[in-house]
Coordinates of C-alpha atoms in Angstrom, one line a residue:
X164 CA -30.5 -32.0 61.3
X165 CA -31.1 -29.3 58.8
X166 CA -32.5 -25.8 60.2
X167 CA -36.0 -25.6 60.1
X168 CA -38.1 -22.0 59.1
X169 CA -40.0 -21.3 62.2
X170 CA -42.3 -18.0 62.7
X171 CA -42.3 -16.4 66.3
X172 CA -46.3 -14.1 66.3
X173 CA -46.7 -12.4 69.0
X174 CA -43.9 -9.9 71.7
X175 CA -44.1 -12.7 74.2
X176 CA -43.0 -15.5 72.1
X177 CA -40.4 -13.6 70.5
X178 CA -37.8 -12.9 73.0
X179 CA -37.3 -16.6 74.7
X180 CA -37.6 -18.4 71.4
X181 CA -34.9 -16.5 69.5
X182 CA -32.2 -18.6 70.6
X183 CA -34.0 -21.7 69.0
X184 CA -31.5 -23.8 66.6
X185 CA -33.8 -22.5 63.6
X186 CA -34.3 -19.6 61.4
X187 CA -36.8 -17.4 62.8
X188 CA -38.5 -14.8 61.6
X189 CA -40.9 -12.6 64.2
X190 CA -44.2 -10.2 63.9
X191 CA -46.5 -8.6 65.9
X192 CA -49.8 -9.5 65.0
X193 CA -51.8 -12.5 63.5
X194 CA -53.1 -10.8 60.1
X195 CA -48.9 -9.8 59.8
X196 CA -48.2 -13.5 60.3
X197 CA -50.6 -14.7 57.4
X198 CA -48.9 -12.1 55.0
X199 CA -45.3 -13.2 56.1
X200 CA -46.5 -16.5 55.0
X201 CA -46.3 -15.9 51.2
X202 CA -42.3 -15.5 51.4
X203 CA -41.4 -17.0 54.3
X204 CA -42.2 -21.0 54.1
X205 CA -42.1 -21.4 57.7
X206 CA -42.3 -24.9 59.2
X207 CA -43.6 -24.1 62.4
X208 CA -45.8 -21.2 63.9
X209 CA -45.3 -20.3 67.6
X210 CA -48.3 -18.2 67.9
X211 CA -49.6 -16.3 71.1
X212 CA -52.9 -16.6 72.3
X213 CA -53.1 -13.2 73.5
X214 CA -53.0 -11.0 70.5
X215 CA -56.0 -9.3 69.5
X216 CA -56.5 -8.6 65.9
X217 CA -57.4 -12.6 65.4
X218 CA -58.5 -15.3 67.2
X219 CA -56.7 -18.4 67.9
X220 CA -59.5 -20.6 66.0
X221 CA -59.9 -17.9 62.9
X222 CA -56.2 -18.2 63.0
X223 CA -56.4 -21.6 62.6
X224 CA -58.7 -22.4 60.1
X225 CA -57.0 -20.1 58.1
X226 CA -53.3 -21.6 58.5
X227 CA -54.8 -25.4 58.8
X228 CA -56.4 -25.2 55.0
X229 CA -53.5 -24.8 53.0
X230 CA -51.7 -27.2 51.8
X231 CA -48.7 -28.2 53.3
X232 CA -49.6 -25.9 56.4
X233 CA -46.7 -25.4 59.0
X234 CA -47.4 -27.1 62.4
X235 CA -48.8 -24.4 65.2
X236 CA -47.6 -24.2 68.7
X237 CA -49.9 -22.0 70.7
X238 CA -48.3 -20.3 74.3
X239 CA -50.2 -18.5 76.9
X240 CA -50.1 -16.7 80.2
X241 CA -53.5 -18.3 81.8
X242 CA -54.1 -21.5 80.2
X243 CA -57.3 -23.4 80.4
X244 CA -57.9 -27.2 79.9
X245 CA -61.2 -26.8 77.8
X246 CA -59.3 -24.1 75.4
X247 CA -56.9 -26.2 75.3
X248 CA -58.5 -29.6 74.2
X249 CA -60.4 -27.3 71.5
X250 CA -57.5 -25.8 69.9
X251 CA -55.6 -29.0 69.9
X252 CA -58.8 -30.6 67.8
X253 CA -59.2 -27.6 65.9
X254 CA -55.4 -28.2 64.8
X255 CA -53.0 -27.0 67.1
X256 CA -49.5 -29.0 67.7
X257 CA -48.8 -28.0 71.4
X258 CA -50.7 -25.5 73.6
X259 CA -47.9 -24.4 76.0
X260 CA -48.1 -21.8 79.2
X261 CA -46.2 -19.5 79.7
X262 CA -43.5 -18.2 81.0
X263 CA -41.9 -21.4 79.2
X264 CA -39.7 -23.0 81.8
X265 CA -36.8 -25.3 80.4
X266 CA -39.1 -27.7 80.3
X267 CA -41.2 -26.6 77.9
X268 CA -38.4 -25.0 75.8
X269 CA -37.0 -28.6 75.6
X270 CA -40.4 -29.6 74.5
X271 CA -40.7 -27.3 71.8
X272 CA -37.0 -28.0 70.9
X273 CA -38.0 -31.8 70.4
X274 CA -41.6 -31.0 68.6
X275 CA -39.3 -29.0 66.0
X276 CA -36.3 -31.7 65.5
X277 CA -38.9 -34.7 65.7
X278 CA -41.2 -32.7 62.8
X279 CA -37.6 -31.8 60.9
X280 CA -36.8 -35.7 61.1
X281 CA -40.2 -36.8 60.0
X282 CA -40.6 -34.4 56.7
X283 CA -37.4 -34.4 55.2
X284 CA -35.3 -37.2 56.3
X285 CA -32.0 -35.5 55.9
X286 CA -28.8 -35.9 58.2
X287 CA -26.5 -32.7 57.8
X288 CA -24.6 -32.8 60.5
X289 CA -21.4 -32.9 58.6
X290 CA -20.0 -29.3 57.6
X291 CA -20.2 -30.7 53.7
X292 CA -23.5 -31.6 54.0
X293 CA -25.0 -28.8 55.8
X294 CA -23.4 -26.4 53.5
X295 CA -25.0 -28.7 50.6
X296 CA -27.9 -28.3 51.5
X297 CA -27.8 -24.7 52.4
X298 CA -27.1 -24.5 48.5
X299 CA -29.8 -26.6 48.0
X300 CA -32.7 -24.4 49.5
X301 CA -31.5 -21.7 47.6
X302 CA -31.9 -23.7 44.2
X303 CA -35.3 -24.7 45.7
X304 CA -36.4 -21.4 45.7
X305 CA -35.6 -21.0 41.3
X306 CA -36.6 -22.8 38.9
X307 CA -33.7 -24.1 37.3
X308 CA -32.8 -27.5 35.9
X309 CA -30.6 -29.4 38.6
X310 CA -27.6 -32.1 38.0
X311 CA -26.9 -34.0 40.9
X312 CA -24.3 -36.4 40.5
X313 CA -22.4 -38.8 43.4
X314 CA -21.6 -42.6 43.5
X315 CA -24.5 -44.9 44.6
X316 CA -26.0 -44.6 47.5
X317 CA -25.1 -41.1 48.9
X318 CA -28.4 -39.3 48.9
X319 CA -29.1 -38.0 45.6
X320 CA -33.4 -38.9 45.7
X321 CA -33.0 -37.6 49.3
X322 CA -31.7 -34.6 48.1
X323 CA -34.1 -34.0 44.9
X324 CA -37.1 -34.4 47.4
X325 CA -35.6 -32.1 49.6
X326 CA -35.2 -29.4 46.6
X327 CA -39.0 -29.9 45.7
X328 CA -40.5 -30.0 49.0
X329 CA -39.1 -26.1 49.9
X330 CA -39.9 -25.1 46.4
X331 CA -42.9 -23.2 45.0
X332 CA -44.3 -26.7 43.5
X333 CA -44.1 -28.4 46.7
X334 CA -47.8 -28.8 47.2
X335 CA -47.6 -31.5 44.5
X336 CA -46.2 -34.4 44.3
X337 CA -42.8 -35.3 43.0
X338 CA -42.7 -37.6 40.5
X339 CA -39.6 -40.2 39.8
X340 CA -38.4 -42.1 37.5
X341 CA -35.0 -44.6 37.3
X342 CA -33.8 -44.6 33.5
X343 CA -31.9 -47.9 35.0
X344 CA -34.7 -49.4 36.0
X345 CA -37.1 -50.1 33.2
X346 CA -36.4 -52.0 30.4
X347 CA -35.5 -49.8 27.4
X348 CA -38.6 -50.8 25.0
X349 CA -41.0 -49.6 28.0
X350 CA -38.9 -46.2 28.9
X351 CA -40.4 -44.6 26.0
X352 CA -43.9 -45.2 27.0
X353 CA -43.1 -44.7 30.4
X354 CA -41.9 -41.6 30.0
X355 CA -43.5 -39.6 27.0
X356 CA -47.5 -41.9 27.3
X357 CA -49.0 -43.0 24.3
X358 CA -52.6 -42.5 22.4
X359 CA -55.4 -44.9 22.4
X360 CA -54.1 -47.9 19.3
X361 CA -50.2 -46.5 18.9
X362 CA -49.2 -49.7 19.5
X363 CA -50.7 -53.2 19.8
X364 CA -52.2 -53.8 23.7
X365 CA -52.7 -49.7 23.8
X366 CA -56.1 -50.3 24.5
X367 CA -56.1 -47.0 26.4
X368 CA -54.4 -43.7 26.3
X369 CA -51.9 -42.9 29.1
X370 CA -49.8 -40.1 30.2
X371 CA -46.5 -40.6 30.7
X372 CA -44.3 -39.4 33.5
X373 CA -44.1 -36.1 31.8
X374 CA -47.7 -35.3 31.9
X375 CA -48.2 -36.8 35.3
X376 CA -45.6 -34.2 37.0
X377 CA -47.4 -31.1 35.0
X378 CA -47.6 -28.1 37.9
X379 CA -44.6 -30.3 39.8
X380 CA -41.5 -31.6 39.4
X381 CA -39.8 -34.8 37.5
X382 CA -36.9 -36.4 38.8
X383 CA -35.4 -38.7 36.5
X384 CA -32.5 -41.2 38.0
X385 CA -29.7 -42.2 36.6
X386 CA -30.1 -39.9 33.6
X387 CA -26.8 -41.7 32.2
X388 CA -28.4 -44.8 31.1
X389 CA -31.3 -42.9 28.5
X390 CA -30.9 -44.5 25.4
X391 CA -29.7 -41.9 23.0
X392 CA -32.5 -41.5 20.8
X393 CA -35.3 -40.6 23.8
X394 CA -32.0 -38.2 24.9
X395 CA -33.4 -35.8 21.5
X396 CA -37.0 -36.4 23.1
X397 CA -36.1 -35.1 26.4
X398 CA -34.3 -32.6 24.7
X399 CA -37.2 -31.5 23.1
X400 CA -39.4 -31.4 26.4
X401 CA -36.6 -29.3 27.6
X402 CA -36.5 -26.8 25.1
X403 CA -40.5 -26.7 24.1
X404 CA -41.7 -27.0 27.4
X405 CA -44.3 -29.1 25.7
X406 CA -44.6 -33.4 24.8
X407 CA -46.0 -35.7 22.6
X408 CA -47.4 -38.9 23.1
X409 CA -46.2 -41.8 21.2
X410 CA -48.8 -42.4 17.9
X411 CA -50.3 -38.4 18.8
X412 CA -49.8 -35.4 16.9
X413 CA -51.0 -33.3 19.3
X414 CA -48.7 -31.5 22.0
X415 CA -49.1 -31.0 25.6
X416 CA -48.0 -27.7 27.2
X417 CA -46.2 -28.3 30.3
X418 CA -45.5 -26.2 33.3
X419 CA -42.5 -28.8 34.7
X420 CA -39.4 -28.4 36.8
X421 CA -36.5 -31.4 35.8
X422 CA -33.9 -32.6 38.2
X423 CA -31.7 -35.2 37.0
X424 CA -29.1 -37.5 38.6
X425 CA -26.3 -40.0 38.1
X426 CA -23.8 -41.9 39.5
X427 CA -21.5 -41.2 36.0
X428 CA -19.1 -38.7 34.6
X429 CA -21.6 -37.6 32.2
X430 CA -18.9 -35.4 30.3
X431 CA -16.5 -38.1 29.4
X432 CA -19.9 -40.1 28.5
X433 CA -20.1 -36.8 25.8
X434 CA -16.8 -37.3 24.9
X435 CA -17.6 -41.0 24.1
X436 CA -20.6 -40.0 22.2
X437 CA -23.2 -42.0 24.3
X438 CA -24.5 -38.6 25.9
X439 CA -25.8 -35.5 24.2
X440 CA -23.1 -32.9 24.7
X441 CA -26.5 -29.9 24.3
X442 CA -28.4 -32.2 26.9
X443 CA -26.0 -32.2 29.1
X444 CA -25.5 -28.3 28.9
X445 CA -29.8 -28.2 29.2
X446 CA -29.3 -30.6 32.7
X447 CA -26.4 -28.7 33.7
X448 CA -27.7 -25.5 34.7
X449 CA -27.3 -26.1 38.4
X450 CA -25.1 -28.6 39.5
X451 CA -25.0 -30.4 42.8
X452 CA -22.9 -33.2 43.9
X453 CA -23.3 -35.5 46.8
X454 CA -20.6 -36.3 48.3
X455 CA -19.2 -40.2 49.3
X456 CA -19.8 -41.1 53.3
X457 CA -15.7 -41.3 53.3
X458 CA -15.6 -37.3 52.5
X459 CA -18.6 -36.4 55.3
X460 CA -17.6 -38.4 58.2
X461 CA -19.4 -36.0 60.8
X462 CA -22.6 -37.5 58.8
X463 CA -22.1 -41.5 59.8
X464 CA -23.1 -42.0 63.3
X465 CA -25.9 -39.5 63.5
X466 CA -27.0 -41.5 60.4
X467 CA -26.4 -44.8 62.2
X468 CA -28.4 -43.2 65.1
X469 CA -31.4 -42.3 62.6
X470 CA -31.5 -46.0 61.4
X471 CA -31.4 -47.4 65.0
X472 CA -34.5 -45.4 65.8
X473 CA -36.6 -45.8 62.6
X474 CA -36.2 -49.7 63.2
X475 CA -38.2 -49.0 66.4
X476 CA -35.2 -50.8 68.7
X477 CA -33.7 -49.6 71.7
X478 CA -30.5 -50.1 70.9
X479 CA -27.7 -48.5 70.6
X480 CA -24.2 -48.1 69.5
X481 CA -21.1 -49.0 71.8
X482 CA -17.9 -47.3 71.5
X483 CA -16.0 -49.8 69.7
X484 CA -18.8 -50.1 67.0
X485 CA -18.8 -46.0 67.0
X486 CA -15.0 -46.2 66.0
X487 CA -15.6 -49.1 63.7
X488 CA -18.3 -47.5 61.8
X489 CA -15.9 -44.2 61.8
X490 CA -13.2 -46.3 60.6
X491 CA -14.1 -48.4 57.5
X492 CA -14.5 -45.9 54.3
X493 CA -18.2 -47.0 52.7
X494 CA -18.0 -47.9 49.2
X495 CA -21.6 -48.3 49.7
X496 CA -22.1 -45.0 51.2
X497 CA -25.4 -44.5 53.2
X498 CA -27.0 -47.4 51.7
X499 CA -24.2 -49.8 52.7
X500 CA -24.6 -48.1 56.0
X501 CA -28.4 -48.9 56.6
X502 CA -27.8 -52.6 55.8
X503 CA -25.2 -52.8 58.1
X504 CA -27.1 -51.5 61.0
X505 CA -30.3 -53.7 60.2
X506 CA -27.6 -56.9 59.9
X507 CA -26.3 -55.8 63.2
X508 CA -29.7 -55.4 64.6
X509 CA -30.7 -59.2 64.0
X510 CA -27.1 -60.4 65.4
X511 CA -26.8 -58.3 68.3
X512 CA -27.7 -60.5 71.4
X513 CA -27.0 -57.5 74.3
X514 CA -28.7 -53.9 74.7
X515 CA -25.5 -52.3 72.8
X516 CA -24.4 -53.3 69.0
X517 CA -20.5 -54.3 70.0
X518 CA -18.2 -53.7 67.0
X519 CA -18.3 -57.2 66.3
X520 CA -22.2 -57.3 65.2
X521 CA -21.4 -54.9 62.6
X522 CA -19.7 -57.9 60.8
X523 CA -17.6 -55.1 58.5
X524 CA -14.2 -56.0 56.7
X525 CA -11.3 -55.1 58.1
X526 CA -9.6 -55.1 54.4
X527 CA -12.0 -52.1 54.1
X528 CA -11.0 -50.3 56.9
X529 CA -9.0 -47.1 56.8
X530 CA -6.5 -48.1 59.1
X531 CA -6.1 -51.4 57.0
X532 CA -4.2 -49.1 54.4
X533 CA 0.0 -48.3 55.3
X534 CA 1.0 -44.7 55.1
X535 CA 3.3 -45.6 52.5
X536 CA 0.5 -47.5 50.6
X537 CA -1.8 -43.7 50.7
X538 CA 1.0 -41.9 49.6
X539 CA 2.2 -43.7 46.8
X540 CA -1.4 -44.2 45.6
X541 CA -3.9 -41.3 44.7
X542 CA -7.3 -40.7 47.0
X543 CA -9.4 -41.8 43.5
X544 CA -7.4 -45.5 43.6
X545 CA -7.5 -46.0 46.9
X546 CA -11.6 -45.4 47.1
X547 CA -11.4 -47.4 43.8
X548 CA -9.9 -50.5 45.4
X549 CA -11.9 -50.3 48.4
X550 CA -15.0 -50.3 46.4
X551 CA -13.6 -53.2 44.2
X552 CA -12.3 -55.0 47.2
X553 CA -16.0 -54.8 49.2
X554 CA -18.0 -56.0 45.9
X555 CA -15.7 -58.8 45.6
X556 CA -16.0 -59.8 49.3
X557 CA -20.0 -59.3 48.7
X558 CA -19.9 -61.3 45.8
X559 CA -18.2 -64.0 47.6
X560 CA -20.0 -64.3 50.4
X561 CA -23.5 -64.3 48.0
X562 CA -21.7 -67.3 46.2
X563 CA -22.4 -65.3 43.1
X564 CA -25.5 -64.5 43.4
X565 CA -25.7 -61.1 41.5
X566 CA -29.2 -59.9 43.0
X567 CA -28.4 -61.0 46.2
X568 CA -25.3 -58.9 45.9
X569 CA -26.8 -56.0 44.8
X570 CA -29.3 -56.2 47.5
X571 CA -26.8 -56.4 50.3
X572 CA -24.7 -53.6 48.6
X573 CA -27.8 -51.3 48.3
X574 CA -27.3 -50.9 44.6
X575 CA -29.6 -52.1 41.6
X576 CA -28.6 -55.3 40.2
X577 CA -27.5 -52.9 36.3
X578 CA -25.3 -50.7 38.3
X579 CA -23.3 -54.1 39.7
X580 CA -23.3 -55.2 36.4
X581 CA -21.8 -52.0 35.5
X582 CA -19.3 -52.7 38.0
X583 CA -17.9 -55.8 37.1
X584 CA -17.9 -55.1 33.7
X585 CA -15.9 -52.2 34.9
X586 CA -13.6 -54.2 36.7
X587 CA -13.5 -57.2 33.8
X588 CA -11.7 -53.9 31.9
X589 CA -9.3 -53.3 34.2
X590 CA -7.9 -56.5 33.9
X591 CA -9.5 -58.0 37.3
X592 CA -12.2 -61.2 36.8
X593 CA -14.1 -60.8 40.0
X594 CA -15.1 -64.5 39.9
X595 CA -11.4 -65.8 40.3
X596 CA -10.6 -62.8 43.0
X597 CA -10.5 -62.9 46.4
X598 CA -11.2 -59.6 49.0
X599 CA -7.8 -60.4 50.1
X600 CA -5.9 -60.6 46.9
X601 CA -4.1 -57.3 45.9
X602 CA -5.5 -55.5 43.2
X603 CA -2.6 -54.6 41.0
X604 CA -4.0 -54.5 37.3
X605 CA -2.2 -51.6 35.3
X606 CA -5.4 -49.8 34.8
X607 CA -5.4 -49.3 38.6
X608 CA -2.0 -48.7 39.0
X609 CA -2.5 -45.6 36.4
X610 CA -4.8 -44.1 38.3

């Protein structure tokens, strides 16, 4: 789990609590706390009760009306049951004695992982990942444009909410949009508004996304699939800092912050002239790339783990389904992996998930590939004919059923259709393939 900002007030909670698996930061006084607060975005407060210059209620009332306000763990040396049920209504987390036995260190340890889970969401166990993310924060704390790109399914919302909930905009909501998603006679609308009679049916004015994410932030998905005329809009936005609704003349000054993402090589989509090549440079200002589940293997059983327990099951993972998981390489990535444990959940009939229940395809497991097949083939075609393989198998299984497929693969029904068209190129027709035919189209091969 990704470290968590936690702020240590007071000489007694200072010395025991340094070792917590968080960054820390400590002072000696309440009204020293409250000014520390402006810099450091601390996620939780250890506070101790007997410090002087503030009271533990005045200290609260002041924490508790802000928004987004850290979580407070008061600690004491002569606790008392009627302070304590006060405090806890007046806002307080945990209200712990002291000394703090291993016990209540343990506690406090779970009250900070179990508050890290439930905001952001994000496994970083993996070096990759936790040094992502490290990367991440400090973006968080600019304002510049962000680019994150990565293959479907490997984190990239997860990681554009992360970025706006430690930013300075955090205390508003993020707003999102999938370019992919809407038909492209309503993206315009959706995104810029329109005034009152710009179109037939506009009964009403309406902001568009734009407007809506004034004072936040505007994260717009697969950034690849905008049309190329509303690429010059954004363009615009970007430049002006202001937008116009469709049928207005009259701008609106914005106060935004843009991160964009796709699962495309946006530069050879400039060198194909379906992207903006000064767009791209505009998006481009900080990029971030997500990487596949294949390349962050420390991430994939503390991410099966996650999924077990959001289900609400007491299940868990045998060995052999720990090195089955380890061993197939994900063309799905972390979508693909959240399926398979919900599938896995409805088969299993025993308190542990056997390897078995996972119900993955050995064609698609890493050791289902020779050495002399990885050498003679680069890491790009052999993750390509994986992922070509696993659709196909999907595919079949669905009896070609596209939005069942894309469901079970964890991908919107365009980006499958981007597939096979993408595989209809390389000379494969996914409807007359099997998973266990080779793929050997000279496309492939030239990888």
């Amino acid at each position: 789990m990704y470290d968590y900002r936690v702020l240590l007030v007071g000489e007694n909670c200072i010395a025991p609590l340094k070792s917590l698996p968080c960054k820390t930061l400590s002072v000696n006084s309440g009204q020293a706390a409250l000014e520390q607060l402006t810099s450091f975005q601390a996620d939780i407060i250890v506070y101790d009760l007997g410090l002087s210059d503030l009271s533990a209620q005045d200290f609260l009332e002041q924490i508790c009306s802000r928004p987004h306000a850290p979580a407070i763990i008061l600690t004491t040396a002569t606790p008392d049951i009627t302070e304590a049920v006060q405090l806890i209504k007046a806002g307080a987390l945990e209200y712990l004695s002291r000394p703090l036995d291993t016990a209540s260190l343990q506690k406090l340890n779970d009250q900070l992982l179990a508050r890290s889970a439930g905001r952001d969401n994000v496994i970083t166990q993996a070096p990759e990942s936790q040094h992502l993310y490290q990367v991440a924060e400090q973006v968080a704390r600019s304002e510049a444009t962000a680019l994150i790109t990565g293959e479907s399914g490997t984190g990239k919302e997860v990681l554009a909410g992360f970025i706006h909930r430690h930013s300075s905009r955090r205390a508003q909501t993020m707003v999102a949009i999938n370019c992919a998603a809407i038909p492209e006679n309503l993206l315009e609308s959706e995104l810029f508004g329109y005034a009152k009679g710009a179109f037939t049916g506009a009964h009403t004015a309406r902001p568009g996304k734009f407007e809506q994410a004034n004072q936040s932030t505007l994260f717009l998905d697969e950034i690849g699939e905008l049309p190329l005329h509303l690429q010059a809009k954004l363009l615009r936005v970007l430049q002006e800092r202001e937008v116009e609704r469709i049928g207005s003349q009259r701008s609106v000054k914005l106060d935004i912050r843009i991160i964009a993402a796709t699962n495309q090589n946006l530069e050879e989509l400039v060198k194909q002239g379906k992207f903006r090549e000064d767009l791209y440079y505009r998006l481009n200002v900080f990029p971030l790339r997500c990487l596949p589940l294949r390349e962050r293997c420390g991430d994939i059983l503390p991410l099966a783990d996650y999924f077990l327990q959001a289900s609400g099951s007491q299940k868990s993972l045998s060995s052999d389904a720990q090195q089955s998981l380890r061993d197939y390489s994900w063309p799905g990535n972390v979508r693909e992996l959240e399926n398979t444990i919900q599938r896995a959940l409805v088969i299993s009939q025993q308190p542990q998930i056997q390897g078995q229940d996972l119900m993955l395809p050995q064609s698609l497991s890493r050791q289902a590939f020779t050495p002399e097949t990885d050498i003679s083939e680069s890491l790009e075609e052999h993750c390509r004919k994986a992922e070509y393989r696993h659709i196909i198998s999907v595919l079949n299984q669905q009896q070609g059923k596209r939005e069942q497929t894309a469901r079970v693969l964890g991908i919107t029904t365009r980006t499958l259709r981007n597939k096979l068209s993408e595989m209809r190129r390389s000379g494969i027709n996914p409807s007359e393939q099997s998973s266990e035919q080779p793929l050997t189209s000279s496309v492939l091969n030239s990888l």
